[in-house]
Structures are given as C-alpha cells and as structure tokens.
PDB file of C-alpha atoms in Angstrom:
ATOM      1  CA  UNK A 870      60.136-101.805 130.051  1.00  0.00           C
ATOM      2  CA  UNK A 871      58.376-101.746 133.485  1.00  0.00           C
ATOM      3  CA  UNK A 872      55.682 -99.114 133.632  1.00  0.00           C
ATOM      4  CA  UNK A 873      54.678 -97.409 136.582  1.00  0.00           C
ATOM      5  CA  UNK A 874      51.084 -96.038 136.905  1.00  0.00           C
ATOM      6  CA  UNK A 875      50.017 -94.182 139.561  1.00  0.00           C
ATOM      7  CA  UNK A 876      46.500 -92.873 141.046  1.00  0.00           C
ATOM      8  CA  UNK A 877      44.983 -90.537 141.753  1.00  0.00           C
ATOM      9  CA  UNK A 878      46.278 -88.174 139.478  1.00  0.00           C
ATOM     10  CA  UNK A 879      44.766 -85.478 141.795  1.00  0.00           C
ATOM     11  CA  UNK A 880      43.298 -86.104 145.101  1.00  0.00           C
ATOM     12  CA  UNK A 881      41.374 -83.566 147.468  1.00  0.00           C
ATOM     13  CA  UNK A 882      41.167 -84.374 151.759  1.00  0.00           C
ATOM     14  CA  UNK A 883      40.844 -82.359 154.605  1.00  0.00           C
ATOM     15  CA  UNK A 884      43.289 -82.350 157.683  1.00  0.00           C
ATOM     16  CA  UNK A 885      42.645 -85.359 159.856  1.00  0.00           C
ATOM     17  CA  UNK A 886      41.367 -87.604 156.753  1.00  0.00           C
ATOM     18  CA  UNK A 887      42.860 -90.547 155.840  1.00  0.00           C
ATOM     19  CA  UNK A 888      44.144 -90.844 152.265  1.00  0.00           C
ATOM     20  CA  UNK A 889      45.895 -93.661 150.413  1.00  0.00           C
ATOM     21  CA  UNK A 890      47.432 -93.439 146.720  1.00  0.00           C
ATOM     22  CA  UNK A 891      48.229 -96.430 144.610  1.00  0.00           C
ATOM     23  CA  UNK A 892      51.142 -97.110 142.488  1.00  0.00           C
ATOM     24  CA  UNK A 893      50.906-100.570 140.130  1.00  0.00           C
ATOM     25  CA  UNK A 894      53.656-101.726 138.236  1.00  0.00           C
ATOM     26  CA  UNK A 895      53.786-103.613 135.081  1.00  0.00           C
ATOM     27  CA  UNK A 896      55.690-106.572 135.801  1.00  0.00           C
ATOM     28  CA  UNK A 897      56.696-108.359 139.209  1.00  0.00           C
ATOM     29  CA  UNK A 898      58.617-105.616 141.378  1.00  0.00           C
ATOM     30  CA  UNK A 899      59.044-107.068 144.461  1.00  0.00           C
ATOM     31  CA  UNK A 900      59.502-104.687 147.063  1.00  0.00           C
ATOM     32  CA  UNK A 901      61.696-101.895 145.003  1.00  0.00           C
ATOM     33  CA  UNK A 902      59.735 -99.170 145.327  1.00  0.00           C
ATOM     34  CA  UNK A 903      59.951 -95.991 146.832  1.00  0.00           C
ATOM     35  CA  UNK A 904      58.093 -93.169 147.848  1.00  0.00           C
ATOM     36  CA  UNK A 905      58.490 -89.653 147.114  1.00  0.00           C
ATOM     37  CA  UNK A 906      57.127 -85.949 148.583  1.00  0.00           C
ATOM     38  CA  UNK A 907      57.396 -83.013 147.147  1.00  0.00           C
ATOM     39  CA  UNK A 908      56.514 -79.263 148.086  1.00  0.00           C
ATOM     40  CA  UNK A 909      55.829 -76.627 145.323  1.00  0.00           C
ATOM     41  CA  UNK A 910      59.545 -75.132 143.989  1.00  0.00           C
ATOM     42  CA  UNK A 911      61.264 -77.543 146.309  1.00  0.00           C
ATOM     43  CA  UNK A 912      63.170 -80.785 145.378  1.00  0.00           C
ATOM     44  CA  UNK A 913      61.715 -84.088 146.420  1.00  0.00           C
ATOM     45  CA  UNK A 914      62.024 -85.595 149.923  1.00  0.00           C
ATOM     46  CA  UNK A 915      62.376 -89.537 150.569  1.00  0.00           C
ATOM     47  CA  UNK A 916      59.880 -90.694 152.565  1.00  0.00           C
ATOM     48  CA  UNK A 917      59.646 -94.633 152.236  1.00  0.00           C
ATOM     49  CA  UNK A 918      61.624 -97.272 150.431  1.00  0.00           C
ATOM     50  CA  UNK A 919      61.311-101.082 149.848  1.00  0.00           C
ATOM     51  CA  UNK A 920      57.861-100.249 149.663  1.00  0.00           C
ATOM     52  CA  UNK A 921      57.388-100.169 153.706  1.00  0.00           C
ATOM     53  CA  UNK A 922      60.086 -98.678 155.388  1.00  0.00           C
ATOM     54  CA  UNK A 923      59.967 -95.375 156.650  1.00  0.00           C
ATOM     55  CA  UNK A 924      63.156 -93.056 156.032  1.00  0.00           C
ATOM     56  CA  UNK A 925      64.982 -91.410 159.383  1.00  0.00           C
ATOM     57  CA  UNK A 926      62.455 -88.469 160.042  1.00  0.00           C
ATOM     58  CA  UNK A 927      59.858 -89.258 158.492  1.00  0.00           C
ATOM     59  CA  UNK A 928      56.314 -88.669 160.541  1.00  0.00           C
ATOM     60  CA  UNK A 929      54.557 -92.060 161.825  1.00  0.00           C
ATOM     61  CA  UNK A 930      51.325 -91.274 160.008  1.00  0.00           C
ATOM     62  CA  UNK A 931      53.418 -91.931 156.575  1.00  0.00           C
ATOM     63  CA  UNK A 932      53.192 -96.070 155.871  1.00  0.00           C
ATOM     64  CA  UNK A 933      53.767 -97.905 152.828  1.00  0.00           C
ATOM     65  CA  UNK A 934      52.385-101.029 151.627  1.00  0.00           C
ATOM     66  CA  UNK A 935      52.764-103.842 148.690  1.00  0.00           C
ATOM     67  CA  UNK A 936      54.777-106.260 146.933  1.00  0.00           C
ATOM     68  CA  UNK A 937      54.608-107.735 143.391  1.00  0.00           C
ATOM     69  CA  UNK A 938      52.840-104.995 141.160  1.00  0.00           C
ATOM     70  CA  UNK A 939      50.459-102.828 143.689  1.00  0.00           C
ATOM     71  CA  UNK A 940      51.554-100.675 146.249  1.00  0.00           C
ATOM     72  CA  UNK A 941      49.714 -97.876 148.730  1.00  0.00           C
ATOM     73  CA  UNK A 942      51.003 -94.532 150.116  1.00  0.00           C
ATOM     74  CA  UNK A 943      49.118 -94.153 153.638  1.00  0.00           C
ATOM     75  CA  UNK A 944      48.717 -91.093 155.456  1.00  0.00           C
ATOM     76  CA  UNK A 945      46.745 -92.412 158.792  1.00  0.00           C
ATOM     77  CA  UNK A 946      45.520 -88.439 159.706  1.00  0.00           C
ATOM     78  CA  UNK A 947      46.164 -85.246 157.197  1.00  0.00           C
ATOM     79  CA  UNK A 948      48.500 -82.440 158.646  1.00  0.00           C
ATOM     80  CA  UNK A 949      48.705 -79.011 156.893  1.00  0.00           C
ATOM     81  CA  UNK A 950      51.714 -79.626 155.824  1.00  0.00           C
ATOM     82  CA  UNK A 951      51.396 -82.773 154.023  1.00  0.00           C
ATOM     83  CA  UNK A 952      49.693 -81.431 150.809  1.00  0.00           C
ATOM     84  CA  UNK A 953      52.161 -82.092 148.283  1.00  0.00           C
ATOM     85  CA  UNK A 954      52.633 -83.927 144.972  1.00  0.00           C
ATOM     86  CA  UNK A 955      53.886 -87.535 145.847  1.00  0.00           C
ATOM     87  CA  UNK A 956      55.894 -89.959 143.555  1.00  0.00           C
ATOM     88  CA  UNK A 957      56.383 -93.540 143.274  1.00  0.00           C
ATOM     89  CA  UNK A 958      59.711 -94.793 142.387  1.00  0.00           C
ATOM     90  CA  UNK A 959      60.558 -98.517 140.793  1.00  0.00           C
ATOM     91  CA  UNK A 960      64.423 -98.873 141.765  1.00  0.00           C
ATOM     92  CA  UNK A 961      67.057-101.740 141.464  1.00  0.00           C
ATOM     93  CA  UNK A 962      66.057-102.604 138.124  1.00  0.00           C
ATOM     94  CA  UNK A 963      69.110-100.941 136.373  1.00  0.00           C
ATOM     95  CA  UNK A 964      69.029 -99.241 133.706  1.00  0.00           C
ATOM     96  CA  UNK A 965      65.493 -98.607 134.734  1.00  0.00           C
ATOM     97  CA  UNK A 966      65.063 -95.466 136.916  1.00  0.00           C
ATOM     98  CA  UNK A 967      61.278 -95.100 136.467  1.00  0.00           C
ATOM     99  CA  UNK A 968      58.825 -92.912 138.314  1.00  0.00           C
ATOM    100  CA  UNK A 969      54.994 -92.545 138.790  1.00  0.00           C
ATOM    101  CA  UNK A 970      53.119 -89.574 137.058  1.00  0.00           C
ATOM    102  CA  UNK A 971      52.647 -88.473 140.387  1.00  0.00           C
ATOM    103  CA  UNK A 972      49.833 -87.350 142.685  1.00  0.00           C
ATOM    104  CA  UNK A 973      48.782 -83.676 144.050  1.00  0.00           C
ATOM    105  CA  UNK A 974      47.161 -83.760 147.523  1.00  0.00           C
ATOM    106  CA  UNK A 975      44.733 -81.032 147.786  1.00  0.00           C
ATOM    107  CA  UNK A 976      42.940 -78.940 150.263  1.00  0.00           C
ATOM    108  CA  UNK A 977      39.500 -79.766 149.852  1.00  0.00           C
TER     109      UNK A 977
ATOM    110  CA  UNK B1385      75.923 -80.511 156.458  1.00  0.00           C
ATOM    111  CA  UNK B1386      75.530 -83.426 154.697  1.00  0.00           C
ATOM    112  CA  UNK B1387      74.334 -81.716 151.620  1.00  0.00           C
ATOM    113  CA  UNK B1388      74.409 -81.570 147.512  1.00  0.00           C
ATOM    114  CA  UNK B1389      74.520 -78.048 145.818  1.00  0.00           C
ATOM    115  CA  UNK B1390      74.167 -77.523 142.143  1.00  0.00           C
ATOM    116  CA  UNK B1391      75.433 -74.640 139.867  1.00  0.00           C
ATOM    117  CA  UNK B1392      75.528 -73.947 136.482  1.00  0.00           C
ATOM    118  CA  UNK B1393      72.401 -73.435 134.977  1.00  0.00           C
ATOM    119  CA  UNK B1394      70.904 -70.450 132.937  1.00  0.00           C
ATOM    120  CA  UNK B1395      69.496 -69.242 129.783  1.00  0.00           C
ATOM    121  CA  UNK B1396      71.295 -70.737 126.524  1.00  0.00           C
ATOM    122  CA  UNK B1397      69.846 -70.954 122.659  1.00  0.00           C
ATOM    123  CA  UNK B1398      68.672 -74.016 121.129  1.00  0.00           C
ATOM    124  CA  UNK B1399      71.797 -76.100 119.746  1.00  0.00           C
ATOM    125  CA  UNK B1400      74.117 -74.681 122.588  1.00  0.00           C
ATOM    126  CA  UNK B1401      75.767 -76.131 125.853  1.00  0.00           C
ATOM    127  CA  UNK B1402      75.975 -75.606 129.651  1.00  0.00           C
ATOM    128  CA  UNK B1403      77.266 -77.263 132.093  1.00  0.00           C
ATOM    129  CA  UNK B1404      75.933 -77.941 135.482  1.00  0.00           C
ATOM    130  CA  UNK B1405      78.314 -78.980 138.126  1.00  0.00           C
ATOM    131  CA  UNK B1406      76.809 -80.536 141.672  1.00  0.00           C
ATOM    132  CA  UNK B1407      79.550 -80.523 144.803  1.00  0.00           C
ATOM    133  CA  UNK B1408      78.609 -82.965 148.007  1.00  0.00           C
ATOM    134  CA  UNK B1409      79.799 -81.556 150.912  1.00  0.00           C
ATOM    135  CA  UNK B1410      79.836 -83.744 154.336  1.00  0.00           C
ATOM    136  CA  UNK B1411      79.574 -87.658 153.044  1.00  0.00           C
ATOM    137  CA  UNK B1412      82.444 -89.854 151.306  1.00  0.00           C
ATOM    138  CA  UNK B1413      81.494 -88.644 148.196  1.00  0.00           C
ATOM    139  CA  UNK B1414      82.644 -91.928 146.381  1.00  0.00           C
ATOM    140  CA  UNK B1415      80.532 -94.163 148.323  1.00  0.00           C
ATOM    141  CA  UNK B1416      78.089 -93.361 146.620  1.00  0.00           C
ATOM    142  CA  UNK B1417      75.884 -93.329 142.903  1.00  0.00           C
ATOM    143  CA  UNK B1418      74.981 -89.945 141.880  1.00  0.00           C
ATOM    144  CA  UNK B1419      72.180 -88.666 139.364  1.00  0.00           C
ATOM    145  CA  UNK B1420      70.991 -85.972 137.750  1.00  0.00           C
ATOM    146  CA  UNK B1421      66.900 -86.069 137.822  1.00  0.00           C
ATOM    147  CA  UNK B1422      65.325 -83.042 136.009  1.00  0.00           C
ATOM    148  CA  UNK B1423      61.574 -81.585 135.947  1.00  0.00           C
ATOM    149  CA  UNK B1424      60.351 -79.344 133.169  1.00  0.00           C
ATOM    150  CA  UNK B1425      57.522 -76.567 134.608  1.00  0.00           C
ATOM    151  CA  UNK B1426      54.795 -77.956 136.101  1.00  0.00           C
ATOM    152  CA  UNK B1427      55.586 -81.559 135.199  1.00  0.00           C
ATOM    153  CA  UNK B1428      56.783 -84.633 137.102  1.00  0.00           C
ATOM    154  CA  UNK B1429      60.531 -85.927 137.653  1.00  0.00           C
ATOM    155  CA  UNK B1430      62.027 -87.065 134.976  1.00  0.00           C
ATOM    156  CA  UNK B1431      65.622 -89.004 135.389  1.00  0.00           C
ATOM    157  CA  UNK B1432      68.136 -88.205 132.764  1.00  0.00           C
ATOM    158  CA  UNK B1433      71.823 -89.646 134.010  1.00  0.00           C
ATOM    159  CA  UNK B1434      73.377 -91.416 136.753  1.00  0.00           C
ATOM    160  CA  UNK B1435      76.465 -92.187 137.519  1.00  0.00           C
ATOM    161  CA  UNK B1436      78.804 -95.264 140.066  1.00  0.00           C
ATOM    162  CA  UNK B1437      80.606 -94.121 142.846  1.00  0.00           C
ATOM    163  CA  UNK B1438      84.007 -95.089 140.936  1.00  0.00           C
ATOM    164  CA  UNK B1439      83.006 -93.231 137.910  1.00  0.00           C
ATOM    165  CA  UNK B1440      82.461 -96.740 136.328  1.00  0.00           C
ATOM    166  CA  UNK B1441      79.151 -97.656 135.293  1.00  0.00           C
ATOM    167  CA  UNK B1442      76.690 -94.502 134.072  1.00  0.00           C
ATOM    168  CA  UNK B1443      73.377 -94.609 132.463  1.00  0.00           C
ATOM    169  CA  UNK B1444      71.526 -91.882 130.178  1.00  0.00           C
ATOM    170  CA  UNK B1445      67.803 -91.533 129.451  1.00  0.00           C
ATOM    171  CA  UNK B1446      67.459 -92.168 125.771  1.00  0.00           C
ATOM    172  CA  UNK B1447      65.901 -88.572 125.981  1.00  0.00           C
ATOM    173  CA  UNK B1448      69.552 -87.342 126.039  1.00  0.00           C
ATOM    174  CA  UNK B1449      71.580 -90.009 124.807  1.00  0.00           C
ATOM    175  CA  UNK B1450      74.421 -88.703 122.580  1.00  0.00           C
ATOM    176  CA  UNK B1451      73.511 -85.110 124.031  1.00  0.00           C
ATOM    177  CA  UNK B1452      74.436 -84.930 127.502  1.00  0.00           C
ATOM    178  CA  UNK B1453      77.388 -86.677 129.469  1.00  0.00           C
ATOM    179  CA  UNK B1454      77.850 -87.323 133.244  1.00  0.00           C
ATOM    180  CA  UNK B1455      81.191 -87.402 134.963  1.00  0.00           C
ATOM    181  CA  UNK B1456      82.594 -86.812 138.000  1.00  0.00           C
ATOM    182  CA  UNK B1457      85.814 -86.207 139.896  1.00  0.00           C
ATOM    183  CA  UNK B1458      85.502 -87.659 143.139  1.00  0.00           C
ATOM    184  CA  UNK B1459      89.034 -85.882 144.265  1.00  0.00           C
ATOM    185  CA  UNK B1460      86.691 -82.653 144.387  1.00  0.00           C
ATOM    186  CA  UNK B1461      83.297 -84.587 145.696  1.00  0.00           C
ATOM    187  CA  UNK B1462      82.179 -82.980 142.701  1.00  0.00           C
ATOM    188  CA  UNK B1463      79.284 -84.419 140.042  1.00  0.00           C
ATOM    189  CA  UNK B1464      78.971 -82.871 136.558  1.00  0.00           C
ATOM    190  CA  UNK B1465      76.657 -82.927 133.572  1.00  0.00           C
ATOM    191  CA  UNK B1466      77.615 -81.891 129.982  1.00  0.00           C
ATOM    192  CA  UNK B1467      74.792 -80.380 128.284  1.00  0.00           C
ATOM    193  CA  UNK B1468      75.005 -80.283 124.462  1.00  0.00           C
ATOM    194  CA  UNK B1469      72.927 -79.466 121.672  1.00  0.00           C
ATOM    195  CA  UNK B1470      70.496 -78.344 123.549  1.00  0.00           C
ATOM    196  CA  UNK B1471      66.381 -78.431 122.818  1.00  0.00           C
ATOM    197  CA  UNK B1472      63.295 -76.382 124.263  1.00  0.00           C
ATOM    198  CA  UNK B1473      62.534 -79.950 125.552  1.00  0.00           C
ATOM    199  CA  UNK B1474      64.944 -79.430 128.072  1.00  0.00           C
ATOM    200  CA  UNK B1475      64.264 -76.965 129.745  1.00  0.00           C
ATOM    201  CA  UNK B1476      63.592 -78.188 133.595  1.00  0.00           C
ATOM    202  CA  UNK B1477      64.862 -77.600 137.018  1.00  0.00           C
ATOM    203  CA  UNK B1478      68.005 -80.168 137.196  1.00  0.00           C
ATOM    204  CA  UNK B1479      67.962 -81.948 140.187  1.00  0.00           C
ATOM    205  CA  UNK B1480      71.070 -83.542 141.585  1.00  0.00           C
ATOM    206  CA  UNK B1481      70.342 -86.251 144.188  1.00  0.00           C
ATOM    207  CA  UNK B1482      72.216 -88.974 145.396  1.00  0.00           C
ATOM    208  CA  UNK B1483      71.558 -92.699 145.327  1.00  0.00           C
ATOM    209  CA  UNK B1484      71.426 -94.729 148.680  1.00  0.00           C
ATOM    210  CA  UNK B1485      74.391 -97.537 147.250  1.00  0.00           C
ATOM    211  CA  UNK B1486      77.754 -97.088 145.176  1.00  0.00           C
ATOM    212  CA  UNK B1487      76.249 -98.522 141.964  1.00  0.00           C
ATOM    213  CA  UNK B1488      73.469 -98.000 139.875  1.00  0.00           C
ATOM    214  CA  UNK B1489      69.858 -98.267 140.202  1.00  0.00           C
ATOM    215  CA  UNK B1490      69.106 -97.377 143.999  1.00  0.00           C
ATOM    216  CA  UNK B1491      66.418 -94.835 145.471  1.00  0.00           C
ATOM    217  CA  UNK B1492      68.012 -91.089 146.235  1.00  0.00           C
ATOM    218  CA  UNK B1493      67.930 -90.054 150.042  1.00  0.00           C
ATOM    219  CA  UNK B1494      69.626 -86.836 149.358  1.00  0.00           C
ATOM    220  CA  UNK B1495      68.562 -84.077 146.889  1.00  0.00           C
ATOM    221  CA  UNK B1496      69.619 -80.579 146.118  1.00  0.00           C
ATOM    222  CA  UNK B1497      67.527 -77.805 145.333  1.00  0.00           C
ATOM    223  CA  UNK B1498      67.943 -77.873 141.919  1.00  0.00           C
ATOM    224  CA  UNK B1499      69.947 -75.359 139.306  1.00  0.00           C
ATOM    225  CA  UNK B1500      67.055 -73.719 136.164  1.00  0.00           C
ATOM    226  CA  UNK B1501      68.103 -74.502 132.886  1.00  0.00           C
ATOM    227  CA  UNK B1502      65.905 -72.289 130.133  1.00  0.00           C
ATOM    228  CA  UNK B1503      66.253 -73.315 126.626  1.00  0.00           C
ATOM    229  CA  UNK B1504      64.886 -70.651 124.311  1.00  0.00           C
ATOM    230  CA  UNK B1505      66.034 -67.790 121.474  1.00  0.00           C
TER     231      UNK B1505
END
C-alpha cells in the first residue's frame, strides 16, 4: 500500500507569512494528488488537484507543487481566514483512497 | 444548488444499525462516483466506501468490510450507506462527497456537511 505522510503536523504563521506543507508518498505517484482545506465543524473544501491545479474559486495565493513522491501546499501571503487543517489526498490508484494525517495552520 | 445533503445519523448501541442516506440535488447524479468519507472527533478523514456512477464497481475500507454496505438508486439521485454491527470505533461525522469522474478512485469536488453518528450504551 502507498503511504502518505504529511508535515507539519502542526504549523504556527502570522497573516502575510508565507507557509508551505509537504506531503511525500511512498511509491511513484505521479501527479494524483490533491489538496484539501478544512474549517473547524465544517466538511472539507477542494482546493488543488493533480498536484498543481487550482479548483474554480479557489484564491491565487493557494499553489501546489510536485510529482513522483514529494509535493508542497503554498500559501504565497496568510489571510485570516486561511487557518485551517489541510489534507493531502493520493487519488486514481483504486482501491486506494488514501489521505495525509493532516496539518493545522495556526495563529501564531 | 448543486449540492449533497446527508440524513440519517444518531445515537445507536454497539452491535446495532443505521442507515445514512445522502440525496444530490442539481447535477446528473449518475455521472458521477460517490463516497462516504467519515471523521471520528478531533481526528483526520478517514474514507470508508465509494461507490460508480452505475452502481457497478464499489469499494469498502477493510475497517468496515462485511459491516457496512453502499448502494444507491440513481432514479432518486440518492446515495446510501448500511451501517451494521456497529462499534465505538465508529463513531465520526459521515461525510458524503462526490468524486470528480463516474468510476472509482477520483478526488471529491463536492462535499456535504456531514450527518453525526454516536456509537455508545
């Protein structure tokens, strides 16, 4: 099975900083990955997929990264409302639906 | 709206069943792969079943093999999940959310806001 390991497991910024979280894979991924955000009690939100390109809606300042086995989460410049918990995603590998542990932005 | 709304969840004893049921309103619901993606309190996501747009293909965590079942009737755009003999393990928010192609194994653009389901005597 492909793992997915992801890090930070907790990371603290302030607005305007410029914060990037990893996600490595086990094995050769290619570009199937996705990125996840999500806000306490609410359900996830899509952000990025094939590792670099940005869903419908999704602010600028979000960019993904990678191929192979490591891939970055960028956010360029810190907004109040992007501290979250984000979650990488390895798809088209059925039956493998595997996420990241995740990673909690914080307020520093 | 192009939404997903789930129902069904609640407080049952360990060894019982629920059923949750998950209705997509405002896409061709059978265009598309559906899941069920669950998070236990203060935990990360956790995918338990998916299912093909034609009802064809599905795929269970081995967490809930043999335990839970996935279905759906596209003729109501409506996604289920069986729930049976139930453990404190599964307690979670359940999460319907659905998948980006009409078989397995894609990303999920769309994601409902997720029905409680509280294992416990």
């Amino acid at each position: 099975d492909i793992q997915m390991t992801q890090s930070p497991s907790t990371l603290s910024a302030s607005v305007g900083d410029r914060v990037t979280i990893t996600c490595r894979a086990s094995q050769n991924i290619n570009t199937w990955l996705a990125w996840y955000q999500q806000k306490p009690g609410k359900a996830p939100e899509l952000l990025i997929y094939d590792a670099s390109s940005l869903e419908s809606g999704v602010p600028s300042r979000f960019s993904g990264r990678g191929s192979g086995t490591e891939f970055t989460l960028t956010i360029s410049s810190l907004q109040p409302d992007d501290f979250a918990t984000y979650y990488c995603q390895l798809y088209n590998s059925y039956p493998m639906y595997t996420f990241g542990q995740g990673t909690k932005l914080e307020i520093k | 709206e192009v939404q997903v709304l789930e129902s069904g969840g609640g407080l049952v004893q360990p060894g019982g069943s629920l059923r949750l049921s998950c209705e997509g309103t405002g896409f061709t619901f059978s265009s598309y792969a559906m899941s069920w993606v669950r998070q236990a309190p203060g935990k990360g996501l956790d995918w338990v079943s998916s299912m093909a747009g034609s009802g064809g293909s599905t795929y269970h965590a081995d967490s809930v093999k043999g335990r839970f079942t996935i279905s759906r009737d596209n003729s109501k755009n409506t996604l289920y999940l069986q729930m049976n003999s139930l453990r404190a393990e599964d307690t979670a928010v359940y999460y319907c959310a659905r998948e980006v192609g009409v078989q397995l194994g894609w990303y999920c653009d769309l994601w409902g806001r997720g029905t409680l389901v509280t294992v416990s005597s």
